[in-house]
């Protein structure tokens, strides 16, 4: 037996009996998406009370009910600048979803030449886009929707593999960009370190209009005091002589109300001017009432910090339960590995190659819905059929314990079935 040979102390029949007993309970548990739990939404209940029919003016007296303010209110830009690690003057406020900003940004690149280029991406026969894996399914969906070829790049534990990226971008001008989730990646939980960020900013790209889509969805979503702090990509790009390389996105979806938050975009002055040129045809301005609601509730970086500590107090015990059960059930079995993130919304579980889809199907039959196997890869296809994204935020602690036990049992059962 090598050190990696699967090793189960329970018999097949004992595991099967535990699984069947759970199936018989007719559970309905859901660990599919990174949705905040109702108690987390309650933390921002004040959002609905910070504005009323007598009190709706911005700091400079602007009537937030009326048209205008394409860039966002100054106080909202200042607030979101602290999350995006950018100067407020280089921040635009969007609607409720950063995903929409990302989609729009990519469509703009598809339709209109970027600063530094004479042709829109969509004019090229082939556009390639780098997709670090495992990654976020909705990034891949946007890329696929525009007909771009997705080139996968492995993750290293401190962001995407820069050796692979540098080789891909150096001589191929059809490689137009890369998705990066710099802080607490969805789903692996890892963060980009200073070296990776510096190399992304400084690398030589054949495409003059290469863009990093830097989706900092979890910039302030720490679970404890041991935190990952990622450097400002905009500053690094500027210092490296590539000032227009990064598009930075973020939102308060996992800070306040996921369906009614505030999104923001930051980039170089040239990219902001380029973006505003199209945006001004698209809208007269974003929802300023939502902006003052957020500013009044969160106030500033210290307000965000205090608010996020309350989220961590709810989320940390949930992550701990999942990790505890995975450890108790699977440690030493050599059937799976999993991440133990310092923040974000996910735990990433890797089964032995070839088992993820079966595990997800077995869990589904036992009443536990998991993110579809393969979802963390372009086109929903994990070539190793190994990665499963676990989302601990929504279920209560009891349900989470049970759901994770089901996952672990299914990992064992899937392997035993093959023996
Ligand atoms: N980016 C990442 C990496 C995410 O995980 C999510 C939510 N699952 C989003 C963006 C969505 O953000 P928003 O609600 O602002 O569209």
Short mmCIF file of C-alpha atoms and ligand atoms in Angstrom, two decimals:
data_model
loop_
_atom_site.label_atom_id
_atom_site.label_comp_id
_atom_site.label_asym_id
_atom_site.label_seq_id
_atom_site.Cartn_x
_atom_site.Cartn_y
_atom_site.Cartn_z
CA UNK A 1 0.00 0.00 0.00
CA UNK A 2 1.50 3.35 -1.04
CA UNK A 3 0.92 6.46 1.05
CA UNK A 4 -1.84 7.46 -1.38
CA UNK A 5 -3.71 4.19 -1.46
CA UNK A 6 -7.31 4.68 -0.31
CA UNK A 7 -7.78 3.39 3.14
CA UNK A 8 -11.20 2.95 4.74
CA UNK A 9 -11.70 1.71 8.26
CA UNK A 10 -15.46 1.18 7.79
CA UNK A 11 -16.86 -1.67 5.70
CA UNK A 12 -18.76 -1.09 2.48
CA UNK A 13 -21.95 -2.39 4.10
CA UNK A 14 -21.57 -0.05 7.09
CA UNK A 15 -21.12 2.96 4.82
CA UNK A 16 -24.01 1.86 2.61
CA UNK A 17 -26.23 1.46 5.71
CA UNK A 18 -25.38 4.97 6.90
CA UNK A 19 -26.12 6.35 3.43
CA UNK A 20 -29.43 4.46 3.12
CA UNK A 21 -30.52 5.68 6.56
CA UNK A 22 -29.93 9.26 5.43
CA UNK A 23 -31.76 8.70 2.12
CA UNK A 24 -34.73 7.42 4.11
CA UNK A 25 -34.93 10.72 5.99
CA UNK A 26 -35.91 12.53 2.78
CA UNK A 27 -33.61 15.51 3.35
CA UNK A 28 -33.78 18.71 1.33
CA UNK A 29 -30.46 20.46 1.88
CA UNK A 30 -28.77 22.87 -0.49
CA UNK A 31 -25.05 23.66 -0.65
CA UNK A 32 -25.03 24.85 -4.25
CA UNK A 33 -24.54 28.59 -4.34
CA UNK A 34 -22.70 31.10 -2.19
CA UNK A 35 -25.79 32.83 -0.92
CA UNK A 36 -25.70 34.79 2.32
CA UNK A 37 -27.92 33.31 5.05
CA UNK A 38 -30.95 35.32 6.23
CA UNK A 39 -29.07 36.24 9.47
CA UNK A 40 -26.37 37.81 7.32
CA UNK A 41 -28.92 39.84 5.38
CA UNK A 42 -30.37 40.93 8.73
CA UNK A 43 -26.99 42.49 9.63
CA UNK A 44 -27.74 45.11 6.99
CA UNK A 45 -31.40 45.54 7.93
CA UNK A 46 -30.62 49.20 8.61
CA UNK A 47 -30.10 49.65 4.89
CA UNK A 48 -33.86 49.90 4.55
CA UNK A 49 -34.05 52.58 7.23
CA UNK A 50 -31.18 54.92 6.38
CA UNK A 51 -33.31 56.72 3.81
CA UNK A 52 -36.89 57.88 4.13
CA UNK A 53 -39.31 60.27 2.46
CA UNK A 54 -37.80 63.26 4.31
CA UNK A 55 -34.15 62.32 4.20
CA UNK A 56 -32.82 61.41 0.79
CA UNK A 57 -30.23 64.04 -0.09
CA UNK A 58 -26.59 63.27 -0.79
CA UNK A 59 -23.80 65.03 1.12
CA UNK A 60 -23.62 67.82 -1.47
CA UNK A 61 -27.39 68.30 -1.44
CA UNK A 62 -28.04 66.23 -4.58
CA UNK A 63 -31.61 64.91 -4.69
CA UNK A 64 -30.92 61.19 -5.01
CA UNK A 65 -34.41 60.60 -6.36
CA UNK A 66 -33.71 62.42 -9.57
CA UNK A 67 -31.73 61.70 -12.73
CA UNK A 68 -27.99 62.20 -13.03
CA UNK A 69 -24.67 61.24 -11.55
CA UNK A 70 -23.27 58.86 -14.15
CA UNK A 71 -20.12 58.18 -12.12
CA UNK A 72 -21.84 57.76 -8.79
CA UNK A 73 -22.04 60.10 -5.81
CA UNK A 74 -18.64 61.22 -4.47
CA UNK A 75 -19.30 59.57 -1.10
CA UNK A 76 -20.28 56.28 -2.75
CA UNK A 77 -17.15 56.34 -4.91
CA UNK A 78 -15.04 57.00 -1.81
CA UNK A 79 -16.69 54.10 0.02
CA UNK A 80 -16.24 51.62 -2.82
CA UNK A 81 -12.69 52.87 -3.43
CA UNK A 82 -11.73 51.42 -0.05
CA UNK A 83 -12.97 47.98 -1.15
CA UNK A 84 -11.44 48.14 -4.64
CA UNK A 85 -8.10 49.52 -3.41
CA UNK A 86 -8.24 52.38 -5.92
CA UNK A 87 -8.40 56.18 -5.89
CA UNK A 88 -12.03 57.37 -5.62
CA UNK A 89 -11.55 59.45 -8.77
CA UNK A 90 -10.96 56.23 -10.72
CA UNK A 91 -14.11 54.47 -9.45
CA UNK A 92 -17.49 54.25 -11.16
CA UNK A 93 -20.56 53.05 -9.28
CA UNK A 94 -22.81 50.54 -11.02
CA UNK A 95 -26.10 48.86 -10.28
CA UNK A 96 -26.72 46.03 -7.86
CA UNK A 97 -24.44 43.42 -9.48
CA UNK A 98 -20.74 43.43 -10.32
CA UNK A 99 -21.45 40.57 -12.70
CA UNK A 100 -23.36 42.99 -14.88
CA UNK A 101 -20.36 45.35 -14.86
CA UNK A 102 -18.12 42.48 -15.93
CA UNK A 103 -20.50 41.43 -18.68
CA UNK A 104 -20.81 45.01 -19.90
CA UNK A 105 -17.05 45.54 -19.77
CA UNK A 106 -16.45 42.47 -21.87
CA UNK A 107 -19.15 43.43 -24.36
CA UNK A 108 -17.59 46.90 -24.64
CA UNK A 109 -14.22 45.32 -25.40
CA UNK A 110 -15.99 43.16 -27.99
CA UNK A 111 -17.60 46.14 -29.69
CA UNK A 112 -15.21 49.06 -29.33
CA UNK A 113 -11.41 49.42 -29.59
CA UNK A 114 -9.77 49.83 -26.19
CA UNK A 115 -7.31 52.59 -25.43
CA UNK A 116 -4.07 51.41 -27.00
CA UNK A 117 -5.78 49.52 -29.82
CA UNK A 118 -7.38 50.23 -33.20
CA UNK A 119 -9.70 47.21 -33.40
CA UNK A 120 -12.37 45.85 -31.09
CA UNK A 121 -11.83 42.31 -29.82
CA UNK A 122 -14.88 41.18 -31.76
CA UNK A 123 -13.16 42.04 -35.08
CA UNK A 124 -10.62 39.27 -34.58
CA UNK A 125 -11.24 35.77 -35.98
CA UNK A 126 -10.31 34.23 -32.66
CA UNK A 127 -10.28 35.71 -29.19
CA UNK A 128 -8.67 33.63 -26.47
CA UNK A 129 -9.29 34.33 -22.80
CA UNK A 130 -7.34 32.85 -19.91
CA UNK A 131 -9.47 31.07 -17.33
CA UNK A 132 -7.73 29.99 -14.13
CA UNK A 133 -9.27 26.75 -12.87
CA UNK A 134 -11.05 25.84 -10.78
CA UNK A 135 -12.87 29.15 -11.08
CA UNK A 136 -16.22 30.91 -11.15
CA UNK A 137 -18.82 29.44 -13.51
CA UNK A 138 -20.41 32.80 -14.33
CA UNK A 139 -17.08 34.20 -15.56
CA UNK A 140 -16.84 31.26 -17.92
CA UNK A 141 -20.47 31.72 -18.99
CA UNK A 142 -19.81 35.35 -20.06
CA UNK A 143 -16.69 34.32 -21.97
CA UNK A 144 -18.48 31.43 -23.68
CA UNK A 145 -21.47 33.62 -24.54
CA UNK A 146 -19.24 35.91 -26.62
CA UNK A 147 -17.77 32.94 -28.45
CA UNK A 148 -14.29 33.34 -26.97
CA UNK A 149 -11.98 30.39 -26.67
CA UNK A 150 -11.28 29.64 -23.03
CA UNK A 151 -7.74 28.59 -22.20
CA UNK A 152 -7.43 27.06 -18.77
CA UNK A 153 -4.58 27.92 -16.42
CA UNK A 154 -3.90 25.94 -13.24
CA UNK A 155 -4.00 27.56 -9.82
CA UNK A 156 -0.94 27.31 -7.60
CA UNK A 157 -2.18 28.05 -4.08
CA UNK A 158 -1.22 31.72 -4.47
CA UNK A 159 -3.13 32.56 -7.64
CA UNK A 160 -2.89 31.40 -11.24
CA UNK A 161 0.32 29.84 -12.55
CA UNK A 162 2.40 32.74 -13.88
CA UNK A 163 4.86 30.57 -15.80
CA UNK A 164 1.96 29.22 -17.87
CA UNK A 165 0.37 32.66 -18.28
CA UNK A 166 3.57 34.42 -19.32
CA UNK A 167 4.19 31.77 -21.97
CA UNK A 168 0.62 32.05 -23.30
CA UNK A 169 0.45 35.85 -23.55
CA UNK A 170 3.96 36.60 -24.82
CA UNK A 171 3.56 35.69 -28.49
CA UNK A 172 -0.17 35.23 -29.13
CA UNK A 173 -2.00 38.52 -29.76
CA UNK A 174 -5.35 36.66 -29.77
CA UNK A 175 -5.00 36.19 -25.99
CA UNK A 176 -6.91 39.28 -24.88
CA UNK A 177 -7.35 38.84 -21.18
CA UNK A 178 -7.62 36.81 -18.02
CA UNK A 179 -10.10 36.34 -15.22
CA UNK A 180 -8.60 36.70 -11.75
CA UNK A 181 -10.39 36.49 -8.41
CA UNK A 182 -7.53 37.93 -6.38
CA UNK A 183 -8.81 37.47 -2.85
CA UNK A 184 -10.20 34.14 -1.61
CA UNK A 185 -10.79 32.68 -5.07
CA UNK A 186 -14.13 31.08 -5.88
CA UNK A 187 -13.84 28.16 -5.22
CA UNK A 188 -10.29 27.43 -3.99
CA UNK A 189 -10.13 30.21 -1.38
CA UNK A 190 -6.55 31.06 -2.30
CA UNK A 191 -5.36 34.63 -2.83
CA UNK A 192 -2.96 36.16 -5.29
CA UNK A 193 0.37 36.88 -3.61
CA UNK A 194 2.57 39.91 -4.27
CA UNK A 195 4.78 38.03 -6.72
CA UNK A 196 1.84 36.81 -8.83
CA UNK A 197 0.22 40.25 -8.84
CA UNK A 198 3.51 41.89 -9.81
CA UNK A 199 4.10 39.45 -12.66
CA UNK A 200 0.55 39.92 -13.98
CA UNK A 201 1.09 43.68 -14.01
CA UNK A 202 4.52 43.57 -15.63
CA UNK A 203 4.38 40.61 -18.06
CA UNK A 204 4.93 41.23 -21.75
CA UNK A 205 1.73 40.64 -23.74
CA UNK A 206 1.57 40.31 -27.52
CA UNK A 207 -1.90 41.92 -27.42
CA UNK A 208 -1.60 45.69 -26.85
CA UNK A 209 -5.18 45.64 -25.51
CA UNK A 210 -4.76 42.82 -22.99
CA UNK A 211 -6.94 43.25 -19.90
CA UNK A 212 -6.95 41.63 -16.47
CA UNK A 213 -10.55 41.22 -15.26
CA UNK A 214 -9.74 41.51 -11.55
CA UNK A 215 -12.91 40.44 -9.76
CA UNK A 216 -12.30 41.28 -6.11
CA UNK A 217 -15.67 39.94 -4.95
CA UNK A 218 -14.22 38.80 -1.60
CA UNK A 219 -11.72 41.60 -0.87
CA UNK A 220 -13.00 42.22 2.67
CA UNK A 221 -14.53 38.80 3.38
CA UNK A 222 -12.07 37.50 5.97
CA UNK A 223 -13.10 34.71 8.35
CA UNK A 224 -10.64 35.67 11.09
CA UNK A 225 -7.60 37.75 11.96
CA UNK A 226 -5.27 35.73 9.74
CA UNK A 227 -6.00 37.53 6.49
CA UNK A 228 -4.89 37.67 2.91
CA UNK A 229 -4.29 41.25 1.79
CA UNK A 230 -3.71 41.57 -1.94
CA UNK A 231 -1.76 44.54 -3.34
CA UNK A 232 -3.45 47.11 -5.58
CA UNK A 233 -3.29 45.79 -9.14
CA UNK A 234 -3.94 49.27 -10.50
CA UNK A 235 -0.87 50.63 -8.71
CA UNK A 236 1.27 47.70 -9.82
CA UNK A 237 0.17 48.10 -13.45
CA UNK A 238 0.91 51.82 -13.33
CA UNK A 239 4.34 51.23 -11.82
CA UNK A 240 5.12 48.58 -14.45
CA UNK A 241 4.30 50.94 -17.31
CA UNK A 242 1.04 49.16 -18.18
CA UNK A 243 -1.40 51.64 -16.61
CA UNK A 244 -4.44 50.50 -18.63
CA UNK A 245 -4.07 46.76 -18.07
CA UNK A 246 -6.47 46.12 -15.17
CA UNK A 247 -10.25 46.32 -14.83
CA UNK A 248 -11.20 46.01 -11.16
CA UNK A 249 -14.68 44.91 -10.05
CA UNK A 250 -16.40 44.53 -6.73
CA UNK A 251 -19.70 44.86 -4.94
CA UNK A 252 -21.40 44.83 -1.59
CA UNK A 253 -23.48 41.77 -2.57
CA UNK A 254 -21.91 39.72 0.25
CA UNK A 255 -21.63 42.72 2.55
CA UNK A 256 -25.17 44.10 2.63
CA UNK A 257 -28.00 42.62 0.55
CA UNK A 258 -26.99 40.24 -2.23
CA UNK A 259 -29.87 41.29 -4.44
CA UNK A 260 -29.78 45.00 -3.67
CA UNK A 261 -26.14 45.89 -3.12
CA UNK A 262 -23.83 48.35 -4.78
CA UNK A 263 -21.34 47.40 -7.48
CA UNK A 264 -18.29 49.34 -8.57
CA UNK A 265 -15.65 49.39 -11.27
CA UNK A 266 -12.16 50.89 -11.01
CA UNK A 267 -9.50 51.33 -13.64
CA UNK A 268 -7.03 53.80 -15.14
CA UNK A 269 -8.24 57.30 -16.10
CA UNK A 270 -8.04 56.30 -19.80
CA UNK A 271 -10.16 53.17 -19.25
CA UNK A 272 -12.64 55.09 -17.10
CA UNK A 273 -13.05 57.75 -19.83
CA UNK A 274 -13.46 54.99 -22.43
CA UNK A 275 -16.06 53.25 -20.26
CA UNK A 276 -17.99 56.45 -19.58
CA UNK A 277 -18.22 57.15 -23.29
CA UNK A 278 -20.38 54.03 -23.73
CA UNK A 279 -22.04 54.15 -20.33
CA UNK A 280 -23.38 57.61 -21.08
CA UNK A 281 -25.34 56.12 -23.99
CA UNK A 282 -26.56 53.25 -21.82
CA UNK A 283 -27.89 55.07 -18.75
CA UNK A 284 -28.47 58.53 -17.32
CA UNK A 285 -27.08 57.26 -14.05
CA UNK A 286 -27.20 54.47 -11.48
CA UNK A 287 -29.48 54.23 -8.43
CA UNK A 288 -28.31 57.00 -6.09
CA UNK A 289 -30.78 56.06 -3.36
CA UNK A 290 -28.99 52.73 -2.99
CA UNK A 291 -25.72 54.66 -2.89
CA UNK A 292 -26.66 56.88 0.05
CA UNK A 293 -28.22 53.90 1.82
CA UNK A 294 -24.88 52.12 1.63
CA UNK A 295 -22.82 55.15 2.60
CA UNK A 296 -25.02 55.83 5.61
CA UNK A 297 -24.94 52.21 6.77
CA UNK A 298 -21.29 51.38 6.17
CA UNK A 299 -19.74 54.89 6.34
CA UNK A 300 -16.09 54.11 5.60
CA UNK A 301 -13.36 51.46 5.71
CA UNK A 302 -13.69 51.12 9.49
CA UNK A 303 -17.46 50.71 9.15
CA UNK A 304 -16.98 47.99 6.56
CA UNK A 305 -14.43 46.27 8.79
CA UNK A 306 -16.82 46.26 11.77
CA UNK A 307 -19.67 45.02 9.59
CA UNK A 308 -17.60 42.22 8.08
CA UNK A 309 -16.60 41.04 11.55
CA UNK A 310 -20.30 40.33 12.17
CA UNK A 311 -20.46 38.28 8.97
CA UNK A 312 -17.36 36.36 10.04
CA UNK A 313 -18.99 35.57 13.38
CA UNK A 314 -21.81 33.86 11.48
CA UNK A 315 -19.72 32.28 8.71
CA UNK A 316 -16.67 31.01 10.60
CA UNK A 317 -18.59 28.40 12.66
CA UNK A 318 -20.16 27.16 9.41
CA UNK A 319 -16.80 26.72 7.71
CA UNK A 320 -15.52 25.06 10.90
CA UNK A 321 -18.36 22.52 10.91
CA UNK A 322 -17.74 21.54 7.29
CA UNK A 323 -14.00 21.21 7.92
CA UNK A 324 -14.57 19.27 11.14
CA UNK A 325 -16.86 16.73 9.46
CA UNK A 326 -14.65 16.38 6.38
CA UNK A 327 -11.69 15.82 8.70
CA UNK A 328 -13.50 13.28 10.88
CA UNK A 329 -14.85 11.33 7.90
CA UNK A 330 -12.12 11.60 5.30
CA UNK A 331 -8.77 12.33 6.98
CA UNK A 332 -6.40 9.47 6.26
CA UNK A 333 -8.67 7.86 3.65
CA UNK A 334 -6.72 9.36 0.72
CA UNK A 335 -10.04 9.69 -1.10
CA UNK A 336 -10.19 13.48 -1.19
CA UNK A 337 -8.38 16.70 -0.39
CA UNK A 338 -10.01 19.99 0.50
CA UNK A 339 -9.16 23.62 1.17
CA UNK A 340 -9.26 25.41 4.49
CA UNK A 341 -9.75 29.03 3.39
CA UNK A 342 -9.10 32.17 5.42
CA UNK A 343 -12.03 33.93 3.78
CA UNK A 344 -14.48 34.01 0.94
CA UNK A 345 -17.50 31.80 0.47
CA UNK A 346 -16.32 28.35 -0.54
CA UNK A 347 -14.51 25.18 0.36
CA UNK A 348 -13.11 23.34 -2.63
CA UNK A 349 -13.14 19.53 -2.42
CA UNK A 350 -11.14 17.36 -4.81
CA UNK A 351 -12.01 13.69 -5.05
CA UNK A 352 -9.75 11.14 -6.69
CA UNK A 353 -9.99 11.74 -10.45
CA UNK A 354 -13.17 10.35 -12.00
CA UNK A 355 -15.43 10.50 -8.95
CA UNK A 356 -16.83 14.02 -8.61
CA UNK A 357 -19.89 13.54 -10.81
CA UNK A 358 -20.81 10.31 -9.05
CA UNK A 359 -20.41 11.96 -5.63
CA UNK A 360 -22.70 14.83 -6.64
CA UNK A 361 -25.28 12.37 -8.01
CA UNK A 362 -25.18 10.22 -4.86
CA UNK A 363 -25.57 13.33 -2.69
CA UNK A 364 -28.50 14.48 -4.80
CA UNK A 365 -30.20 11.13 -4.33
CA UNK A 366 -29.73 11.59 -0.57
CA UNK A 367 -31.39 15.01 -0.69
CA UNK A 368 -28.24 17.16 -0.64
CA UNK A 369 -27.86 19.47 -3.61
CA UNK A 370 -24.26 20.35 -4.51
CA UNK A 371 -22.90 22.62 -7.24
CA UNK A 372 -22.83 20.50 -10.41
CA UNK A 373 -19.54 18.67 -10.82
CA UNK A 374 -17.57 20.41 -13.55
CA UNK A 375 -19.18 23.81 -12.89
CA UNK A 376 -15.84 25.23 -11.80
CA UNK A 377 -14.39 24.61 -15.28
CA UNK A 378 -15.13 26.18 -18.70
CA UNK A 379 -18.08 24.55 -20.48
CA UNK A 380 -18.92 22.77 -17.21
CA UNK A 381 -16.31 20.10 -17.94
CA UNK A 382 -13.71 19.22 -15.36
CA UNK A 383 -11.22 17.10 -17.32
CA UNK A 384 -10.28 15.21 -14.17
CA UNK A 385 -13.87 14.97 -12.85
CA UNK A 386 -12.50 15.77 -9.43
CA UNK A 387 -13.53 19.23 -8.18
CA UNK A 388 -16.63 19.90 -6.07
CA UNK A 389 -17.43 23.36 -4.74
CA UNK A 390 -19.00 23.41 -1.28
CA UNK A 391 -20.90 26.53 -0.22
CA UNK A 392 -21.35 26.61 3.57
CA UNK A 393 -22.98 30.05 3.94
CA UNK A 394 -26.70 29.42 3.59
CA UNK A 395 -27.68 26.31 5.60
CA UNK A 396 -27.89 26.35 9.39
CA UNK A 397 -25.21 24.60 11.42
CA UNK A 398 -27.21 21.40 11.98
CA UNK A 399 -28.10 21.04 8.32
CA UNK A 400 -24.53 21.79 7.34
CA UNK A 401 -23.18 19.05 9.59
CA UNK A 402 -25.59 16.55 8.08
CA UNK A 403 -25.02 17.71 4.51
CA UNK A 404 -21.25 17.44 4.90
CA UNK A 405 -21.60 13.96 6.39
CA UNK A 406 -23.59 13.03 3.29
CA UNK A 407 -20.88 14.46 1.02
CA UNK A 408 -18.19 12.49 2.84
CA UNK A 409 -20.24 9.29 2.76
CA UNK A 410 -20.80 9.77 -0.96
CA UNK A 411 -17.05 10.20 -1.51
CA UNK A 412 -16.49 6.86 0.20
CA UNK A 413 -19.41 5.15 -1.48
CA UNK A 414 -18.45 6.35 -4.97
CA UNK A 415 -15.01 4.85 -4.50
CA UNK A 416 -16.31 1.59 -3.00
CA UNK A 417 -18.73 1.14 -5.92
CA UNK A 418 -15.73 1.00 -8.28
CA UNK A 419 -13.85 -1.64 -6.31
N1 LIG B 1 -17.67 37.34 -8.53
C1 LIG B 1 -17.45 36.23 -7.82
C2 LIG B 1 -16.09 35.64 -7.79
C3 LIG B 1 -18.49 35.64 -7.11
O1 LIG B 1 -18.27 34.52 -6.42
C4 LIG B 1 -19.77 36.23 -7.15
C5 LIG B 1 -20.93 35.65 -6.39
N2 LIG B 1 -21.02 34.31 -6.35
C6 LIG B 1 -19.96 37.37 -7.92
C7 LIG B 1 -18.88 37.91 -8.59
C8 LIG B 1 -21.29 38.01 -8.05
O2 LIG B 1 -21.21 39.31 -7.62
P1 LIG B 1 -22.42 40.32 -7.79
O3 LIG B 1 -23.50 39.90 -6.88
O4 LIG B 1 -21.83 41.63 -7.43
O5 LIG B 1 -22.84 40.26 -9.24
#
